Short mmCIF file of C-alpha atoms in Angstrom, two decimals:
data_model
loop_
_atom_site.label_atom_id
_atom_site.label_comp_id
_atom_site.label_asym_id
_atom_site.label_seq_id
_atom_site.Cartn_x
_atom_site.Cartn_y
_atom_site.Cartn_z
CA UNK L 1 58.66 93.94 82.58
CA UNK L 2 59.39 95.80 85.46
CA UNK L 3 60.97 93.44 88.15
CA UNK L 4 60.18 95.62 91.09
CA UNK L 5 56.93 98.29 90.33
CA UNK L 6 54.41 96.33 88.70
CA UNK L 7 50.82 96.71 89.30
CA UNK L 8 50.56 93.60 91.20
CA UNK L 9 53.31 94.30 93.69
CA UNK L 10 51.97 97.66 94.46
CA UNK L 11 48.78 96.53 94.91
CA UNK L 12 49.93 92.99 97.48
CA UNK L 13 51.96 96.27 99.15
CA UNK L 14 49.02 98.25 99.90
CA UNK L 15 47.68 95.61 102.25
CA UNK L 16 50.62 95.59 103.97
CA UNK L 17 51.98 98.01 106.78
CA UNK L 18 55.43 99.48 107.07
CA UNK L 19 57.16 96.68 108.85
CA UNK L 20 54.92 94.20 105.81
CA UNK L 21 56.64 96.05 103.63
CA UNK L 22 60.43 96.59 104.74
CA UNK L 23 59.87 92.33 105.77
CA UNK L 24 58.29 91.57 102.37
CA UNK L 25 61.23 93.86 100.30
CA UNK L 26 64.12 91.78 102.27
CA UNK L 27 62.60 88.50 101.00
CA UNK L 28 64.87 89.46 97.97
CA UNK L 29 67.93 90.39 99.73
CA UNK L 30 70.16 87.95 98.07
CA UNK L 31 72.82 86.20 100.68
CA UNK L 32 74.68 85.25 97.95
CA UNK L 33 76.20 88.39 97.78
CA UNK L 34 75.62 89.82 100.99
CA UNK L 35 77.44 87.05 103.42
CA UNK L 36 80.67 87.24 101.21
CA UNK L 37 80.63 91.22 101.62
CA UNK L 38 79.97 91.36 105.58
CA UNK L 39 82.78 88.50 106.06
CA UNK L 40 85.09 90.34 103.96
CA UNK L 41 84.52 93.55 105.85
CA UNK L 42 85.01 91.97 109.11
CA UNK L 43 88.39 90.39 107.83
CA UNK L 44 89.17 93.62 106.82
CA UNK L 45 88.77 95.05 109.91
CA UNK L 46 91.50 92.36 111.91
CA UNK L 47 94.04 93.18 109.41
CA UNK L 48 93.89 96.78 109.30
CA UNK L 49 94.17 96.57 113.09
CA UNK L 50 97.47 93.59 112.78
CA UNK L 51 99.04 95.68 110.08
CA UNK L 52 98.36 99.41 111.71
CA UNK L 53 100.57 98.46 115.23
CA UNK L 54 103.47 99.96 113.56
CA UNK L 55 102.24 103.34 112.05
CA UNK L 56 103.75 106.46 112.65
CA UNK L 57 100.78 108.22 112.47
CA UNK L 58 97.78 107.00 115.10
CA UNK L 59 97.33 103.66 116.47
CA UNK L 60 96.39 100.32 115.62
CA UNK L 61 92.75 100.98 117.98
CA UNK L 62 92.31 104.31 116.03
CA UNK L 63 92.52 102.82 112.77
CA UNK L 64 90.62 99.55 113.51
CA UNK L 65 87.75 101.96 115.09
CA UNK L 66 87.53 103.83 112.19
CA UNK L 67 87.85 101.24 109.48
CA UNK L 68 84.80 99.56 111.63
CA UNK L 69 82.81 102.69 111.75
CA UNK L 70 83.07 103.14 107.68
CA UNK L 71 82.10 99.76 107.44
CA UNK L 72 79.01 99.69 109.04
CA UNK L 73 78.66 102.87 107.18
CA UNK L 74 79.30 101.17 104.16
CA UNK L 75 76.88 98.01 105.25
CA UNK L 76 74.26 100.91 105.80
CA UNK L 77 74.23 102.63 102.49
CA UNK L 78 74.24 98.90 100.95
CA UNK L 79 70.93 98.11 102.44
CA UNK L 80 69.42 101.79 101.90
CA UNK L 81 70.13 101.48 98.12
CA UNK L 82 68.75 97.89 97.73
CA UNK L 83 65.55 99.04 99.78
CA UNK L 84 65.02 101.79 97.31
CA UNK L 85 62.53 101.05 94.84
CA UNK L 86 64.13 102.18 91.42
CA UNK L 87 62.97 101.76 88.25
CA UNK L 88 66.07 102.18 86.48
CA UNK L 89 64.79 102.59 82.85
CA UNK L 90 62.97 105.67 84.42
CA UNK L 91 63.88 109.53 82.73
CA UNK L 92 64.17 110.64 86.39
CA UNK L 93 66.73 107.80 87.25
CA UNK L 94 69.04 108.21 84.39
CA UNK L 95 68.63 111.99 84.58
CA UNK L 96 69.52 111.73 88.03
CA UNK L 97 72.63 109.48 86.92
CA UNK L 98 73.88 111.90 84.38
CA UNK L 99 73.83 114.76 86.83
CA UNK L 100 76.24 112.49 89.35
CA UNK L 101 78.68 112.24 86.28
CA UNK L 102 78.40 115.82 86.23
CA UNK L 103 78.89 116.68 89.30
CA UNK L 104 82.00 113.70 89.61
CA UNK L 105 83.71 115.18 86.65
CA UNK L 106 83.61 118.53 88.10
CA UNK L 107 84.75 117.11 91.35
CA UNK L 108 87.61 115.32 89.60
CA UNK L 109 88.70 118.55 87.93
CA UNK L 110 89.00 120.28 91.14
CA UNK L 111 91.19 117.53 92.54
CA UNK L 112 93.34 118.25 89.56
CA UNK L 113 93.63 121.80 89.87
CA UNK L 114 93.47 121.94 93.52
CA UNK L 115 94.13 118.97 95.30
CA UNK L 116 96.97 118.33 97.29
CA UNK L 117 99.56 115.48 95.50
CA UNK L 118 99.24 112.28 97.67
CA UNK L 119 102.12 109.38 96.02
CA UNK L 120 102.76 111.48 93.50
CA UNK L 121 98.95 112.39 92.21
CA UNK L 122 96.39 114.96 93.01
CA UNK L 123 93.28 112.96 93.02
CA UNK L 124 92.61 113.51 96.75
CA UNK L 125 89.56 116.11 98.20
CA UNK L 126 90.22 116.92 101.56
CA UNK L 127 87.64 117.72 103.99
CA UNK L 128 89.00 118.36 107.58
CA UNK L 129 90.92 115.15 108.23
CA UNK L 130 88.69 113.18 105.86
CA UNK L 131 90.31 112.72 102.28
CA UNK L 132 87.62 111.89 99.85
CA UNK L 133 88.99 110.25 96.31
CA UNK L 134 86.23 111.30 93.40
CA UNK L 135 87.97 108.17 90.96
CA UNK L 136 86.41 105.84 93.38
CA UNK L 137 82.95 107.13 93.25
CA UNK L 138 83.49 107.55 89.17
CA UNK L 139 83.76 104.27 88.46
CA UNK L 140 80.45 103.14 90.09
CA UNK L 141 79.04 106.22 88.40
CA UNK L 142 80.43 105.50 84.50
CA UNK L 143 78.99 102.06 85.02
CA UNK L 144 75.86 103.00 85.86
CA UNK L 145 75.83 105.69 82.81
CA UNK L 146 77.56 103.30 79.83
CA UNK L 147 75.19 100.53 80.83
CA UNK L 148 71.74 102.68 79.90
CA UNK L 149 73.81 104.05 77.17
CA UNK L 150 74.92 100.96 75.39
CA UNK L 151 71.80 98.95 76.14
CA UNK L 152 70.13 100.52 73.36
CA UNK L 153 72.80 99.31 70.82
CA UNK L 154 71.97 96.83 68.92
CA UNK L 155 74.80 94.29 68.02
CA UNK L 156 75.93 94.75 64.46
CA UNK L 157 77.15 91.52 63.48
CA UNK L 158 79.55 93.13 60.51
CA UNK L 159 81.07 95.95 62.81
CA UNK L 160 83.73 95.59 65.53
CA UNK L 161 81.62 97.23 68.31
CA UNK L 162 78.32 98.67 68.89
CA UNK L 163 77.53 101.53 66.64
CA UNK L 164 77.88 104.49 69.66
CA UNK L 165 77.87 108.45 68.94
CA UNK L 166 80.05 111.27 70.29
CA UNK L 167 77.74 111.83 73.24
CA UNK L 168 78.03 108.20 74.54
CA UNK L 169 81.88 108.64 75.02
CA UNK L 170 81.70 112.33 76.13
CA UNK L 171 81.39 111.23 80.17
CA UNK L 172 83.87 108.40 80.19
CA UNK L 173 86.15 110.12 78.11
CA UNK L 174 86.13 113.14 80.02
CA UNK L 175 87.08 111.28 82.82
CA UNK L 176 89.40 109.28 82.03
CA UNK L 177 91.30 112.36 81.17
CA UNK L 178 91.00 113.76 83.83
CA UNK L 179 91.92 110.55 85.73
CA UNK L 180 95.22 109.86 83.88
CA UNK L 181 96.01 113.82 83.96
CA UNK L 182 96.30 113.26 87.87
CA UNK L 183 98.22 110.90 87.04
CA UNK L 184 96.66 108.27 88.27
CA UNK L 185 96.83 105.06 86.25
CA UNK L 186 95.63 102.26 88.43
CA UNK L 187 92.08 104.38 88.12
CA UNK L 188 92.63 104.74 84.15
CA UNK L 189 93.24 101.52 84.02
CA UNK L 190 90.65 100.19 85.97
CA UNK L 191 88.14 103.16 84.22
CA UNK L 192 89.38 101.76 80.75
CA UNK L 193 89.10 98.23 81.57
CA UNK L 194 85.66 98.57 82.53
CA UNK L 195 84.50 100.87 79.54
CA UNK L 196 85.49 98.49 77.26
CA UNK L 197 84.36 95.15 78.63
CA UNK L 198 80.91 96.73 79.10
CA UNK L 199 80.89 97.89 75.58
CA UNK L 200 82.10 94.08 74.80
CA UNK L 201 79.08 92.56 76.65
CA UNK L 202 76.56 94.94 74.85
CA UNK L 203 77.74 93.17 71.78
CA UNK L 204 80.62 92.71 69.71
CA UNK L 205 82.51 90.19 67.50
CA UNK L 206 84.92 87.67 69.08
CA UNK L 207 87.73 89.59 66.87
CA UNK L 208 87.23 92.56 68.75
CA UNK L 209 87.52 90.61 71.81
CA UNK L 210 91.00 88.72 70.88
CA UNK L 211 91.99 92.48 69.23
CA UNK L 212 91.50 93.93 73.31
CA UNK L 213 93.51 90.73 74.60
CA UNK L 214 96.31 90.92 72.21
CA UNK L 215 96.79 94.62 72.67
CA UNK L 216 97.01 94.07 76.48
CA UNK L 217 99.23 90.97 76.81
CA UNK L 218 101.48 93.94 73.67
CA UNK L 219 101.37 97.04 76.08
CA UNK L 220 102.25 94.34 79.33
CA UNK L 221 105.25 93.36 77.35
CA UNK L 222 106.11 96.87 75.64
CA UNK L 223 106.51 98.24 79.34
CA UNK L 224 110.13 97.44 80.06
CA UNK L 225 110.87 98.53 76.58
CA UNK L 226 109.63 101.77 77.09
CA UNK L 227 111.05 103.04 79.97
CA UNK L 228 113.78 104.58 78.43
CA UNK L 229 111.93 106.76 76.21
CA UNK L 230 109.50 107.80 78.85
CA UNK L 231 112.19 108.69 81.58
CA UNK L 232 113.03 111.18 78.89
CA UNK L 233 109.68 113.05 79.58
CA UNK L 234 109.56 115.53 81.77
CA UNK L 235 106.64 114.55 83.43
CA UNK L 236 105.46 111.24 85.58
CA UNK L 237 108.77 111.29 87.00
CA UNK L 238 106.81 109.27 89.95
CA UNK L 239 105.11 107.35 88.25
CA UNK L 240 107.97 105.99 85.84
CA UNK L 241 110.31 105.10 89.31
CA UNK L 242 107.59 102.81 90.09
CA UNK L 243 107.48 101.34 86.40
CA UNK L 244 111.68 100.77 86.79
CA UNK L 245 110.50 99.45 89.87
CA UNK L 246 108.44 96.09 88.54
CA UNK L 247 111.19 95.81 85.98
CA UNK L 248 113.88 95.62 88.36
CA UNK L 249 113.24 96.93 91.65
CA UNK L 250 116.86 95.50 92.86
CA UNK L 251 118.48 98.53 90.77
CA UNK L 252 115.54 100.90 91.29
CA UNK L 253 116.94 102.28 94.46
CA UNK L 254 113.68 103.78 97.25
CA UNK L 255 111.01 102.93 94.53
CA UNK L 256 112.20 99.41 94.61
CA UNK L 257 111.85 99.30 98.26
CA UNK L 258 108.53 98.62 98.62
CA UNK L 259 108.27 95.88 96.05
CA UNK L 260 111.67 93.98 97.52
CA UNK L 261 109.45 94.07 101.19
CA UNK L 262 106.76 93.13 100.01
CA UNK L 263 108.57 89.57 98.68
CA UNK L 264 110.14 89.08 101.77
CA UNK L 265 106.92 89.51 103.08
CA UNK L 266 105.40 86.75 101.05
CA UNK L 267 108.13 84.56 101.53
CA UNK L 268 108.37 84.76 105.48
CA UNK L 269 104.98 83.92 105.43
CA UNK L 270 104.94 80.32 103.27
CA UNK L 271 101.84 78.73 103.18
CA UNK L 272 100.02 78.76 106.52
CA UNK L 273 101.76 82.17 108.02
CA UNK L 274 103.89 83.22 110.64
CA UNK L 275 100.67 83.46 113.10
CA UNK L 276 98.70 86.89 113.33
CA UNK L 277 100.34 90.14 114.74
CA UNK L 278 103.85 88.22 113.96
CA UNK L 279 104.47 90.27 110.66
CA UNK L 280 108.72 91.82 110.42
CA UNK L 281 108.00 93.99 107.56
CA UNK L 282 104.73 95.85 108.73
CA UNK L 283 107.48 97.10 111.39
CA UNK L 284 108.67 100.11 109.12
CA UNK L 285 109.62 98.09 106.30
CA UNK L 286 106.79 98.13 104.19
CA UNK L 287 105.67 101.95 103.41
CA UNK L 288 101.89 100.92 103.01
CA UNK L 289 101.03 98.14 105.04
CA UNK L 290 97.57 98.39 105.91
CA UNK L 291 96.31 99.91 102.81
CA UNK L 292 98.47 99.13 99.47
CA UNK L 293 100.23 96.53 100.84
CA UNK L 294 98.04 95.07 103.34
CA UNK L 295 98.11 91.74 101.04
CA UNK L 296 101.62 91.28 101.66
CA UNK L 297 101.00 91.21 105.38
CA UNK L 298 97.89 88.78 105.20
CA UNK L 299 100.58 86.81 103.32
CA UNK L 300 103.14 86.85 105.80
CA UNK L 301 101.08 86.28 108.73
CA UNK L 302 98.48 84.32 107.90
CA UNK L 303 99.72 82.51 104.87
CA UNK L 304 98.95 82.16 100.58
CA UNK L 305 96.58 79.70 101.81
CA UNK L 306 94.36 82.62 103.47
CA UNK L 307 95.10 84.71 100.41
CA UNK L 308 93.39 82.33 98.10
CA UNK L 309 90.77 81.84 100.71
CA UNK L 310 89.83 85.34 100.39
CA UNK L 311 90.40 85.03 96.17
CA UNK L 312 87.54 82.48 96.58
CA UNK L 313 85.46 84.30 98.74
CA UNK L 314 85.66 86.89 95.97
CA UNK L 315 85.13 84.42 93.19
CA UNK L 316 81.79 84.13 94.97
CA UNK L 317 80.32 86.98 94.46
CA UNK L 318 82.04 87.55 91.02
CA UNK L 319 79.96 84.44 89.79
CA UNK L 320 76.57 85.38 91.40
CA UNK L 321 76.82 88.74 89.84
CA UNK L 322 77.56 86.95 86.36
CA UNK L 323 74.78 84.40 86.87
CA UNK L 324 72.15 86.94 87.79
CA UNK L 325 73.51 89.03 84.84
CA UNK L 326 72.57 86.12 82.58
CA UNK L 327 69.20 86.00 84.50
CA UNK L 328 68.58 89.71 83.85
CA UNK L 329 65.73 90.61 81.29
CA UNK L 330 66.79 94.17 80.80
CA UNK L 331 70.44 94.63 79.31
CA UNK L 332 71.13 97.76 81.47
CA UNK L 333 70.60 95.39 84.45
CA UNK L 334 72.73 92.96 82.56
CA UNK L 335 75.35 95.42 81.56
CA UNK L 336 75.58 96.67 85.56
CA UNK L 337 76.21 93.61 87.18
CA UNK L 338 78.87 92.90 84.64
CA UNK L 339 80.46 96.39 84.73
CA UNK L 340 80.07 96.01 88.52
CA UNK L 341 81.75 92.40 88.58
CA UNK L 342 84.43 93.39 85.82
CA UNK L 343 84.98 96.65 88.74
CA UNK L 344 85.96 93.80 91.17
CA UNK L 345 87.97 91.53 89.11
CA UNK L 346 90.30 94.39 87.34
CA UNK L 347 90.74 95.99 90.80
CA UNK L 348 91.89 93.06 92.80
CA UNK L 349 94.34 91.66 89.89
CA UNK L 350 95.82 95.36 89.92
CA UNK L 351 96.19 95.18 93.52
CA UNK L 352 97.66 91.85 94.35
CA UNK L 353 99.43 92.16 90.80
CA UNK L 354 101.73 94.77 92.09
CA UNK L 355 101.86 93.25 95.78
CA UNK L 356 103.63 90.07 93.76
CA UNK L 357 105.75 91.92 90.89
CA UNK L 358 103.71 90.62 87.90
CA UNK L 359 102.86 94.48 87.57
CA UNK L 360 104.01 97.69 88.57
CA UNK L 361 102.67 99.35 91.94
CA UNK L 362 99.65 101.77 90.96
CA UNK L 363 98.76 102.60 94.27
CA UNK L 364 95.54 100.61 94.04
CA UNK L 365 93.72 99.11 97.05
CA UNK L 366 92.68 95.90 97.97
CA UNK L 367 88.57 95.56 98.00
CA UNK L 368 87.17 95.50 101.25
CA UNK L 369 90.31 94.86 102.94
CA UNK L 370 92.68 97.86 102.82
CA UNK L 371 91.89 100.63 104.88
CA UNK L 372 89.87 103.65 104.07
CA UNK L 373 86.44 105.36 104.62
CA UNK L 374 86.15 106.92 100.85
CA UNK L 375 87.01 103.52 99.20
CA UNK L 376 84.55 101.20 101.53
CA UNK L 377 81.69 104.06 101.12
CA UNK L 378 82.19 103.58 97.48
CA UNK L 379 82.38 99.78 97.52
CA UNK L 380 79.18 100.22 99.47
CA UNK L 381 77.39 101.85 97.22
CA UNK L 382 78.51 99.75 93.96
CA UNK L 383 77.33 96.77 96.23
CA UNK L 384 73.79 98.42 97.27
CA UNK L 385 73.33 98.85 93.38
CA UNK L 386 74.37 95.26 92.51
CA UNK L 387 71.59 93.92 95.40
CA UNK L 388 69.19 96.48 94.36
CA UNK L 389 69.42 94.94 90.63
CA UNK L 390 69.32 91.32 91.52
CA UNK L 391 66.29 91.95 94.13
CA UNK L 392 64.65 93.41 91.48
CA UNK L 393 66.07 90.07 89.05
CA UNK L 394 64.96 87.66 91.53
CA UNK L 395 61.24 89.31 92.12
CA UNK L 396 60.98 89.15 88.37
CA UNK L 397 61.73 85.35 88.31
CA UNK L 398 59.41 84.76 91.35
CA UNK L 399 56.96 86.56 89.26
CA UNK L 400 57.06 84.70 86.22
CA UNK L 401 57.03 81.21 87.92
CA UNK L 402 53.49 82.17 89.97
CA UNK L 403 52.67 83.19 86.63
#
């Protein structure tokens, strides 16, 4: 069934004018998902302006102007998307998604080739004064494509995964390279992570899901263990500082820096904060503290207890984009929401992981919260395709029940 262009929608739409229309499509805006985002935002937007009134570079009014003005950007390409009426089984829709791959992977190559190295990776496009990151759009994009490609696996209960050919890999694959090339390995990680807890959901056996768990919780262990072989490379010389870093960032000397800041940053903070505005190590200490690291200063200023307040905000809209997963009739709806919600999950836990020291700094942002315009355009559109989906989830349900 098609949730959003059946015949008998079209036709109640016909006797309805434009404002009938735009009125009757927003019936299905779900608040769920939409109230957690906008408060988020706005949070956002008071700690990029507490934790920008030290930067060298602009101040704290320019960068609170700007992360506002990419928000409501960002709000306005959410609502677009959900008001477009897409049938995403359509030959136009996932041609359409294939060419954005395309074009993404092409984009990413250039940023190898030609981009200019930003901590220690090229995976920056810059246009004027605005830096545009092509990882961030991939991963919205490589959902969208392994979720109409593995919905049409069935699940073979005497095989690991889904039976998938060459061509099904080609895209992620491709990128992934290209991502970890860069090198940027919060994005492979985060690309990885994704690819293969989609593939999980399209259905596998529970082996192959304790298999991926055990050879995480291996690699998380074999990291310390490694570093003395891969210091020996001569390549990722950035990159492995900031593994010695998480293993010991006492001993690590200016990669260590960051990481040591960070926990007095936590630890000034306590529970409830120091008060807003009153963060030390925003004052030069900490070298990222309204993007990377911004986090660290929500910690110290306003406390763990607003920390986990935003964690549950989160958990939110994690759950409604599970439960209207399970409500989904199609599995590349299904598969979406759950690429889209495993998107959030891996990304924060990278993010705050390497804010705390349970993992090593990757450069990753926090959703919503750090500052940038390419990462909240991005988040915008991944969040105007999760509303567009569960519009279309909750119309079909409304549908059904009349019927």
């Amino acid at each position: 069934m098609e949730a959003i262009d059946t015949h008998q929608h079209n036709g109640g739409e016909k006797n309805l004018g434009l404002m009938g229309r735009i009125k009757n499509k927003f019936r299905y805006l779900d608040l769920w998902l939409l109230i957690p985002i906008i408060a988020i935002m706005i949070f956002g937007d008071a700690m990029v302006y507490t934790a920008s009134t030290n930067m060298a570079i602009g101040s704290a009014s320019s960068f609170l102007i700007k992360q506002a003005v990419f928000g409501l950007m960002s709000l306005i390409i959410m609502l677009f998307i959900f008001a477009l009426k897409i049938n995403w089984q359509s030959k136009f829709v996932i041609r359409s998604i294939l060419a954005i791959n395309v074009i993404l992977l092409i984009s990413l190559a250039y940023a190898l080739l030609f981009g200019q190295v930003t901590s220690g990776a090229k995976g920056w496009i810059y246009i004027g004064s605005f830096g545009i990151q092509p990882v961030e759009y991939f991963k919205i994009s490589m959902i969208l494509y392994i979720a109409h490609r593995f919905s049409r696996k069935k699940p073979d209960k005497n095989s690991w995964f889904p039976k998938i050919k060459m061509q099904d890999l080609l895209i992620p694959f491709a990128g992934m390279t290209l991502v970890f090339l860069m090198p940027d390995f919060g994005g492979i990680v985060i690309l990885l992570l994704i690819f293969l807890i989609v593939l999980m959901m399209a259905g596998v056996r529970m082996r192959s899901l304790l298999t991926l768990v055990a050879f995480v919780l291996a690699t998380y262990i074999a990291i310390p263990f490694s570093l003395p072989l891969l210091g020996k490379l001569p390549f990722f010389q950035y990159q492995i500082a900031r593994f010695e870093a998480y293993v010991n960032p006492w001993v690590a000397g200016d990669s260590g820096h960051q990481l040591i800041n960070s926990y007095y940053a936590i630890s000034n903070g306590g529970l409830f904060g120091r008060g807003l505005g009153n963060s030390i190590q925003k004052t030069g200490y900490l070298p990222e503290p309204n993007t990377d690291f911004i986090m660290a200063v929500v910690g110290e200023e306003l406390g763990a207890i607003t920390i986990w307040a935003v964690l549950i905000v989160f958990a939110v809209i994690i759950c409604r984009l599970i439960v209207m997963g399970i409500r989904a009739r199609h599995m590349q709806q299904r598969l979406v929401l759950y690429g889209i919600g495993t998107y959030v999950v891996v990304q924060i836990l990278i993010n705050l992981g390497g804010v705390v020291g349970i993992l090593p700094i990757t450069g990753v942002t926090f959703p919503l919260v750090s500052y940038g315009g390419s990462s909240l355009i991005s988040w915008g559109i991944t969040f105007g395709v999760a509303l567009n989906i569960v519009g279309q989830i909750k119309y079909s349900t409304e549908l059904e029940e009349v019927n």
